[in-house]
Coordinates of C-alpha atoms in Angstrom, one line a residue:
M25 CA 24.0 120.9 61.5
T26 CA 26.0 123.2 60.4
M27 CA 26.6 123.3 55.8
H28 CA 29.4 121.3 56.1
E29 CA 27.9 118.2 56.9
F30 CA 24.5 118.9 54.8
M31 CA 26.5 118.7 51.6
E32 CA 28.4 116.0 53.0
K33 CA 25.0 114.2 53.1
I34 CA 24.2 114.9 49.9
E35 CA 27.0 114.1 48.4
K36 CA 26.6 111.1 49.8
R37 CA 23.4 109.8 48.5
N38 CA 24.3 111.5 44.6
P39 CA 28.2 109.3 44.2
G40 CA 30.0 111.3 41.2
E41 CA 27.2 114.0 40.5
E42 CA 29.6 116.5 39.9
L43 CA 27.1 118.5 37.5
F44 CA 24.4 117.9 40.0
I45 CA 26.4 118.6 43.4
Q46 CA 28.0 122.0 42.2
A47 CA 24.8 123.0 41.0
V48 CA 23.7 122.8 44.6
K49 CA 26.6 123.7 46.1
E50 CA 26.5 127.1 45.0
V51 CA 22.8 127.6 45.9
V52 CA 23.4 126.2 49.2
E53 CA 26.0 128.4 50.1
T54 CA 24.6 131.3 49.2
V55 CA 21.2 130.7 50.7
W56 CA 22.4 128.8 54.3
D57 CA 21.7 131.2 56.2
T58 CA 18.1 132.3 55.2
Y59 CA 17.5 129.1 55.9
I60 CA 18.8 127.6 59.0
N61 CA 16.8 131.6 60.2
N62 CA 13.6 130.2 59.2
P63 CA 12.1 128.4 61.6
R64 CA 9.4 127.3 59.3
F65 CA 12.6 126.0 56.8
V66 CA 13.7 123.9 59.1
K67 CA 11.5 122.1 60.6
N68 CA 9.7 121.8 57.2
N69 CA 13.4 120.5 55.7
V70 CA 12.5 122.7 52.7
L71 CA 16.1 122.7 51.5
E72 CA 16.7 118.7 51.2
R73 CA 13.9 118.3 50.0
M74 CA 14.0 121.3 47.5
I75 CA 17.4 119.4 46.0
E76 CA 16.2 115.9 46.1
P77 CA 13.7 115.1 42.6
E78 CA 10.1 113.8 43.4
R79 CA 10.0 112.2 40.9
I80 CA 12.7 110.1 37.4
I81 CA 10.9 107.9 35.5
I82 CA 13.8 106.4 33.4
F83 CA 12.6 104.6 30.3
S84 CA 14.2 102.5 27.0
V85 CA 12.9 104.1 23.4
P86 CA 14.0 101.7 20.4
W87 CA 13.9 102.9 16.7
V88 CA 13.6 101.6 13.1
D89 CA 17.2 103.8 10.9
D90 CA 17.1 103.9 7.7
Q91 CA 18.8 100.5 6.8
G92 CA 16.4 98.8 8.9
E93 CA 18.5 98.2 11.7
V94 CA 16.7 98.4 15.5
Q95 CA 19.2 101.3 18.0
L96 CA 17.7 101.4 21.9
N97 CA 18.8 104.6 23.6
R98 CA 17.9 106.0 27.0
G99 CA 14.9 108.4 27.8
I100 CA 14.8 110.6 30.6
R101 CA 12.2 113.0 33.0
V102 CA 13.6 114.7 36.7
Q103 CA 9.8 116.4 37.7
Q104 CA 12.3 118.1 40.3
N105 CA 9.6 120.0 42.0
S106 CA 5.5 121.4 41.4
A107 CA 5.3 123.3 44.8
I108 CA 5.1 126.7 42.1
G109 CA 2.9 125.2 39.8
P110 CA 3.8 121.7 36.9
Y111 CA 6.5 120.8 36.4
K112 CA 8.4 122.9 33.3
G113 CA 11.4 122.7 31.8
G114 CA 13.2 121.3 27.7
I115 CA 13.8 118.2 26.7
R116 CA 17.2 117.4 25.4
F117 CA 18.7 114.9 22.6
Q118 CA 22.8 114.6 22.7
Q119 CA 25.0 111.6 23.7
S120 CA 26.0 112.9 27.2
V121 CA 23.1 113.3 28.4
N122 CA 23.0 111.6 32.0
V123 CA 21.0 111.0 35.3
S124 CA 23.4 113.7 36.6
T125 CA 23.2 116.2 33.9
L126 CA 19.3 116.1 34.0
K127 CA 19.2 117.1 37.9
F128 CA 21.0 119.4 37.8
L129 CA 19.8 120.8 34.9
A130 CA 16.1 120.6 37.1
F131 CA 17.1 121.9 39.9
E132 CA 18.3 125.2 38.1
Q133 CA 15.2 125.5 36.2
T134 CA 13.2 125.5 39.9
L135 CA 14.6 128.1 41.3
K136 CA 14.7 129.6 37.1
N137 CA 11.3 129.7 36.9
S138 CA 10.1 130.7 40.5
L139 CA 12.4 134.2 39.4
T140 CA 10.5 134.3 36.3
T141 CA 7.1 135.0 39.6
L142 CA 5.0 132.5 36.9
P143 CA 3.2 129.4 37.8
M144 CA 6.1 126.2 37.0
G145 CA 7.8 124.2 38.5
G146 CA 11.5 122.3 37.3
G147 CA 12.0 119.9 35.9
K148 CA 14.5 118.5 33.0
G149 CA 14.7 115.6 30.1
G150 CA 16.2 114.1 28.1
S151 CA 18.0 111.3 25.6
D152 CA 20.9 110.3 24.8
F153 CA 20.4 110.4 21.4
N154 CA 22.4 112.1 19.2
P155 CA 20.6 113.5 16.1
T156 CA 23.7 115.2 14.6
G157 CA 24.1 113.4 10.2
K158 CA 20.4 111.3 11.4
S159 CA 18.2 111.6 8.9
D160 CA 14.4 114.0 9.2
S161 CA 13.0 110.8 8.9
E162 CA 15.1 108.9 11.3
I163 CA 14.2 112.0 13.4
M164 CA 10.4 111.2 13.9
R165 CA 10.9 108.4 14.1
F166 CA 13.0 108.7 17.3
C167 CA 10.6 111.3 18.0
Q168 CA 8.0 109.3 17.8
A169 CA 9.3 106.2 20.0
F170 CA 10.6 108.9 22.1
M171 CA 7.2 110.8 22.8
Q172 CA 5.5 106.6 23.2
E173 CA 6.4 106.6 26.7
L174 CA 6.7 109.9 27.4
F175 CA 3.3 111.3 27.0
R176 CA 1.4 109.3 30.2
H177 CA 3.6 111.2 31.9
I178 CA 2.9 114.6 31.1
G179 CA 0.1 117.5 30.4
P180 CA -1.0 121.2 30.4
Q181 CA -1.7 121.1 34.3
T182 CA 1.1 117.7 35.5
D183 CA 3.9 118.5 33.6
V184 CA 4.4 120.7 30.3
P185 CA 8.4 120.0 28.2
A186 CA 10.2 122.2 25.3
G187 CA 12.7 122.1 23.6
D188 CA 16.4 122.4 24.5
M189 CA 19.4 121.4 23.2
G190 CA 19.3 119.2 20.2
V191 CA 15.2 119.8 20.6
G192 CA 14.1 122.8 18.1
A193 CA 11.3 123.3 16.2
R194 CA 11.3 119.8 14.3
E195 CA 11.3 118.0 16.1
V196 CA 8.8 119.5 19.6
G197 CA 6.5 119.1 16.2
Y198 CA 7.1 115.2 15.5
M199 CA 6.4 114.9 19.2
F200 CA 3.3 116.7 19.6
G201 CA 2.2 115.0 16.8
M202 CA 2.1 111.9 18.6
Y203 CA 1.3 113.1 21.8
K204 CA -2.3 114.0 20.0
K205 CA -2.8 111.1 18.2
L206 CA -2.3 108.7 21.6
A207 CA -3.5 111.7 24.3
N208 CA -6.0 112.0 22.3
N209 CA -6.8 115.8 22.1
F210 CA -5.3 118.8 21.5
T211 CA -3.7 120.6 23.8
G212 CA -0.6 122.5 25.0
V213 CA 1.6 120.0 26.7
I214 CA 4.5 121.2 25.1
T215 CA 6.0 124.6 24.3
G216 CA 8.0 125.8 20.8
K217 CA 5.3 124.8 18.5
G218 CA 4.8 126.1 15.4
L219 CA 2.9 129.3 14.7
N220 CA 0.0 127.8 12.6
W221 CA -0.6 125.7 15.4
G222 CA -0.3 127.0 18.8
G223 CA 3.1 128.6 19.0
S224 CA 4.7 132.0 20.0
R225 CA 6.0 134.4 18.7
F226 CA 9.9 135.4 19.5
R227 CA 10.1 131.9 21.0
P228 CA 13.3 130.9 19.7
E229 CA 14.8 134.0 20.1
A230 CA 13.3 134.3 23.5
T231 CA 16.2 133.2 25.6
G232 CA 18.7 135.5 23.8
F233 CA 15.8 137.7 23.8
G234 CA 15.7 137.9 28.2
T235 CA 19.7 137.6 28.3
V236 CA 20.8 140.8 26.6
Y237 CA 17.6 142.4 28.5
F238 CA 18.6 141.4 31.3
A239 CA 22.5 142.2 31.1
Q240 CA 21.1 146.1 29.8
E241 CA 19.3 146.4 32.8
Q242 CA 22.7 145.2 34.7
L243 CA 24.8 147.8 32.6
K244 CA 22.0 150.6 33.3
T245 CA 23.6 149.8 37.4
K246 CA 26.7 151.8 35.9
G247 CA 25.0 154.2 33.4
T248 CA 25.7 152.5 30.3
N249 CA 23.5 150.4 27.0
F250 CA 25.3 148.2 24.5
A251 CA 25.9 151.3 22.4
G252 CA 29.4 150.9 21.1
K253 CA 30.3 147.9 22.9
R254 CA 32.1 144.3 21.5
V255 CA 30.5 141.5 22.6
A256 CA 32.1 137.7 22.9
V257 CA 29.1 135.1 22.0
S258 CA 29.1 131.2 22.2
G259 CA 27.6 128.7 20.5
F260 CA 26.0 129.1 17.3
G261 CA 22.2 128.2 18.4
Q262 CA 19.5 129.9 19.5
V263 CA 20.1 131.1 22.2
S264 CA 23.2 131.8 20.7
W265 CA 21.8 134.1 17.4
G266 CA 18.1 135.1 19.9
A267 CA 21.2 137.4 22.1
T268 CA 23.9 138.4 18.5
I269 CA 20.4 139.6 17.3
K270 CA 19.3 141.8 20.4
A271 CA 23.1 143.0 21.1
T272 CA 23.3 143.6 17.6
D273 CA 19.9 145.6 17.6
L274 CA 21.5 147.4 20.7
G275 CA 23.9 149.5 19.2
A276 CA 26.9 146.6 19.8
K277 CA 29.1 144.6 17.9
V278 CA 28.9 140.8 18.2
V279 CA 32.8 140.0 16.9
T280 CA 32.4 136.2 18.3
L281 CA 30.4 132.8 17.8
S282 CA 31.9 129.7 18.7
G283 CA 30.9 125.2 18.3
P284 CA 32.7 122.1 19.4
D285 CA 34.9 122.6 16.2
G286 CA 36.5 126.5 17.9
Y287 CA 35.2 129.9 17.3
I288 CA 35.3 132.2 14.4
Y289 CA 36.3 135.9 14.9
D290 CA 34.3 138.8 13.3
E291 CA 36.1 141.8 12.7
K292 CA 33.3 143.9 11.3
G293 CA 30.4 142.0 13.3
V294 CA 27.7 139.4 13.4
S295 CA 24.6 141.2 11.9
G296 CA 22.6 140.6 8.8
D297 CA 22.9 137.7 5.9
K298 CA 26.1 136.3 8.9
I299 CA 22.7 136.3 11.7
K300 CA 20.6 134.1 9.3
Y301 CA 23.5 132.0 8.0
M302 CA 24.0 131.1 11.4
V303 CA 20.0 129.4 12.0
D304 CA 20.4 128.2 8.9
M305 CA 23.9 125.9 10.0
K306 CA 22.0 124.4 13.3
L307 CA 18.9 123.6 10.6
S308 CA 21.6 122.1 8.4
N309 CA 22.1 119.6 11.8
R310 CA 26.1 120.5 11.1
N311 CA 27.1 120.6 14.3
V312 CA 29.9 122.5 13.0
V313 CA 31.1 126.6 13.0
K314 CA 33.8 127.0 10.7
D315 CA 31.5 126.7 8.0
Y316 CA 31.5 130.6 9.1
A317 CA 34.2 131.6 8.2
D318 CA 35.4 129.9 5.6
K319 CA 31.8 131.4 4.0
F320 CA 32.4 134.8 5.1
G321 CA 36.7 134.8 5.2
V322 CA 36.4 135.5 8.9
P323 CA 39.9 133.7 11.0
F324 CA 38.6 130.7 12.5
F325 CA 40.5 128.6 16.0
P326 CA 40.1 125.0 15.8
G327 CA 40.1 123.9 19.5
K328 CA 39.5 127.2 21.4
R329 CA 36.9 129.0 23.1
P330 CA 36.0 132.5 22.1
W331 CA 37.2 134.1 25.5
D332 CA 40.6 135.0 24.6
V333 CA 39.4 138.0 22.7
K334 CA 39.1 141.9 23.5
V335 CA 35.3 142.5 24.6
D336 CA 33.6 144.2 26.5
I337 CA 30.6 142.3 27.4
A338 CA 30.8 138.1 27.6
L339 CA 27.3 136.8 26.6
P340 CA 28.4 132.1 27.4
C341 CA 25.1 130.5 25.4
A342 CA 26.8 127.8 25.0
T343 CA 27.0 125.4 27.8
Q344 CA 27.5 124.0 31.1
N345 CA 31.6 124.8 32.4
E346 CA 32.7 126.3 28.7
L347 CA 34.4 129.1 30.9
D348 CA 36.8 128.7 33.0
E349 CA 39.1 130.0 36.0
K350 CA 42.0 130.9 32.6
D351 CA 39.3 132.1 30.5
A352 CA 38.0 134.5 33.4
K353 CA 41.4 135.2 33.9
T354 CA 41.6 137.2 30.2
L355 CA 38.2 138.3 30.2
I356 CA 39.1 140.9 33.4
S357 CA 42.7 141.6 32.2
N358 CA 41.1 142.8 28.5
G359 CA 38.7 144.6 30.9
V360 CA 35.3 143.1 30.5
I361 CA 33.5 145.3 32.7
C362 CA 29.6 142.3 32.4
V363 CA 29.4 138.8 32.7
T364 CA 26.0 137.2 31.4
E365 CA 24.9 133.9 30.9
G366 CA 22.7 132.6 28.3
A367 CA 23.2 129.0 29.3
N368 CA 22.9 126.4 31.7
M369 CA 26.0 127.2 34.0
P370 CA 28.9 127.7 32.1
C371 CA 30.8 129.7 34.5
T372 CA 33.3 127.3 37.1
P373 CA 33.3 128.4 40.3
E374 CA 36.2 129.9 40.4
A375 CA 35.8 132.1 37.1
M376 CA 32.1 133.1 38.9
H377 CA 34.4 134.2 42.3
L378 CA 36.7 136.0 39.7
F379 CA 33.7 137.8 38.6
K380 CA 32.0 138.4 41.8
G381 CA 36.1 139.3 43.3
A382 CA 36.8 142.0 40.8
K383 CA 34.0 143.3 41.2
I384 CA 32.6 142.5 37.5
L385 CA 28.9 142.6 36.4
Y386 CA 28.2 139.3 36.3
A387 CA 24.2 137.2 36.3
P388 CA 24.0 132.8 36.5
G389 CA 21.9 131.2 33.6
K390 CA 18.6 131.2 36.4
A391 CA 18.4 134.6 36.6
S392 CA 19.8 135.8 32.9
N393 CA 18.4 132.4 30.9
A394 CA 15.4 133.1 32.4
G395 CA 14.2 134.4 29.1
G396 CA 13.1 131.1 27.2
V397 CA 10.7 129.2 29.7
S398 CA 8.7 133.3 30.4
T399 CA 7.9 132.6 26.6
S400 CA 6.7 129.0 27.0
C401 CA 4.3 130.3 29.9
L402 CA 3.5 132.1 28.0
E403 CA 2.7 130.6 24.7
M404 CA 0.7 128.1 27.8
A405 CA -1.3 131.2 29.1
Q406 CA -2.5 132.0 24.9
N407 CA -3.5 128.6 24.8
A408 CA -5.0 127.5 28.1
T409 CA -6.6 131.1 26.4
H410 CA -7.2 129.8 22.6
C411 CA -5.3 132.8 21.6
S412 CA -3.0 135.3 19.6
W413 CA -0.2 137.0 20.6
T414 CA 0.8 139.9 18.9
G415 CA 4.9 140.0 18.2
E416 CA 5.8 143.2 20.5
E417 CA 3.0 142.0 22.8
V418 CA 5.6 139.2 24.1
D419 CA 8.6 140.8 23.5
A420 CA 6.7 143.4 26.0
K421 CA 6.0 141.3 28.8
L422 CA 9.7 140.0 28.5
Q423 CA 11.6 142.3 28.6
N424 CA 9.3 143.7 31.5
I425 CA 10.1 139.2 33.6
M426 CA 13.5 139.9 32.8
K427 CA 13.4 143.7 34.8
S428 CA 11.2 141.5 37.4
I429 CA 13.9 138.7 38.0
H430 CA 16.7 141.4 37.7
E431 CA 14.5 143.8 40.3
Q432 CA 14.3 140.9 42.8
C433 CA 18.4 139.9 41.8
V434 CA 19.4 143.4 43.6
I435 CA 16.7 143.6 46.4
H436 CA 18.5 140.1 47.9
G437 CA 22.4 140.3 46.0
I438 CA 22.9 143.8 47.1
E439 CA 25.6 144.7 50.1
A440 CA 26.9 147.5 51.7
D441 CA 29.6 149.1 49.2
G442 CA 27.2 149.1 47.2
F443 CA 27.7 146.1 44.7
I444 CA 25.3 144.1 43.5
D445 CA 26.2 139.7 43.8
Y446 CA 23.5 138.6 41.7
V447 CA 24.2 135.1 42.6
K448 CA 22.9 135.0 46.2
G449 CA 20.2 137.3 44.8
S450 CA 19.1 134.8 42.1
N451 CA 19.0 131.9 44.8
I452 CA 18.1 134.0 47.8
A453 CA 14.6 134.9 45.7
G454 CA 13.8 131.5 44.1
F455 CA 14.2 130.0 46.8
M456 CA 12.3 131.7 49.2
K457 CA 9.1 131.7 47.2
V458 CA 9.5 128.3 46.6
A459 CA 9.8 127.3 50.1
N460 CA 7.4 129.4 51.5
A461 CA 5.0 127.4 48.6
M462 CA 5.9 124.1 49.6
C463 CA 5.5 124.5 53.7
D464 CA 2.1 126.2 52.9
Q465 CA 1.5 122.1 51.7
G466 CA 2.8 120.6 54.0
V467 CA 4.7 117.8 54.6
V468 CA 3.7 115.9 50.7

């Protein structure tokens, strides 16, 4: 079978699932030679089996709003692959959530978790529930209703969800409380918990911290670092504020933030109380970034993305396909030297190919976005041993994990001219571990 024939088969089986097919195609194109040259992998058909989710659970979530009206949403959990550990991946509450989106995220999560070298399989879940504008009581009732069904399908050795877009510490708390009541036990079944009841230090900031730590390793390959660099960050949630904090700590100046309403440009840099205000914006449930512009008197560009700004480093931390071919051309012409993804697949395939063609330091999210899930696994370890690590211990472990991921990418992605293809490196490294585990365990 040729790669083209293989992809035709996958597309026929998953009609209309564009995001999922996009994610699969990127991986297949880079691991195909590795796959077909390994008879053990081909005999066990591991690539096709890895792409197909082991289980998809879909359920209704009826709940009552503050007016006493019964509302209905859909809950989904994609349990993608458990070859190297229990399913692990976030829960997303967003209107656009559907099976295709979660399949793409769960597939990416499988390879991302493999890269961490920690014992985690891949999964993803969520609901088309939109928390924006909902009261705290409504969010609590929805989270409790959501967990009343999900609790049957998760557990510390089965599936360990976490937060994601629309799901922060508050939502995790409400879901965990209901799980604890229904299961009648207190276990580390969900990560992102509060510090005073089993959470890990730095978990809210971990994905952003990890993205910057990975970018720092990329910059080292060119003999440079964050000091004195201008940085564009998209989004204003947990990943964005974590990336902003750590980039600023390392001597950079973050000059942009963005939301669904547009982006702000802060020439003086987003730091200090401005970062705290980012956190307050997110917690207020107002999904707009213009508030920042009004508060600090900086320019706001409605309906636009922050990639027109001249910067040295771009950290797309918002959502999938937010940085397209036109944006990539603008960044390259403006002299960007490093693009490191803090979200899942935020760059389109066209943008990715342009960055690689221009020999820009470019890292895909499955490698550079792995800090959050890595710290979640550290939280699981603390829960299992009934201990708590200091912030310094967690941060040191996170830095070591991100360095290890970078090293794997270099081993599998370095080319004859010395250019590091981080896409190829991350995909092959992640694939190999899962594929070998699947072969070891037989056809099950």
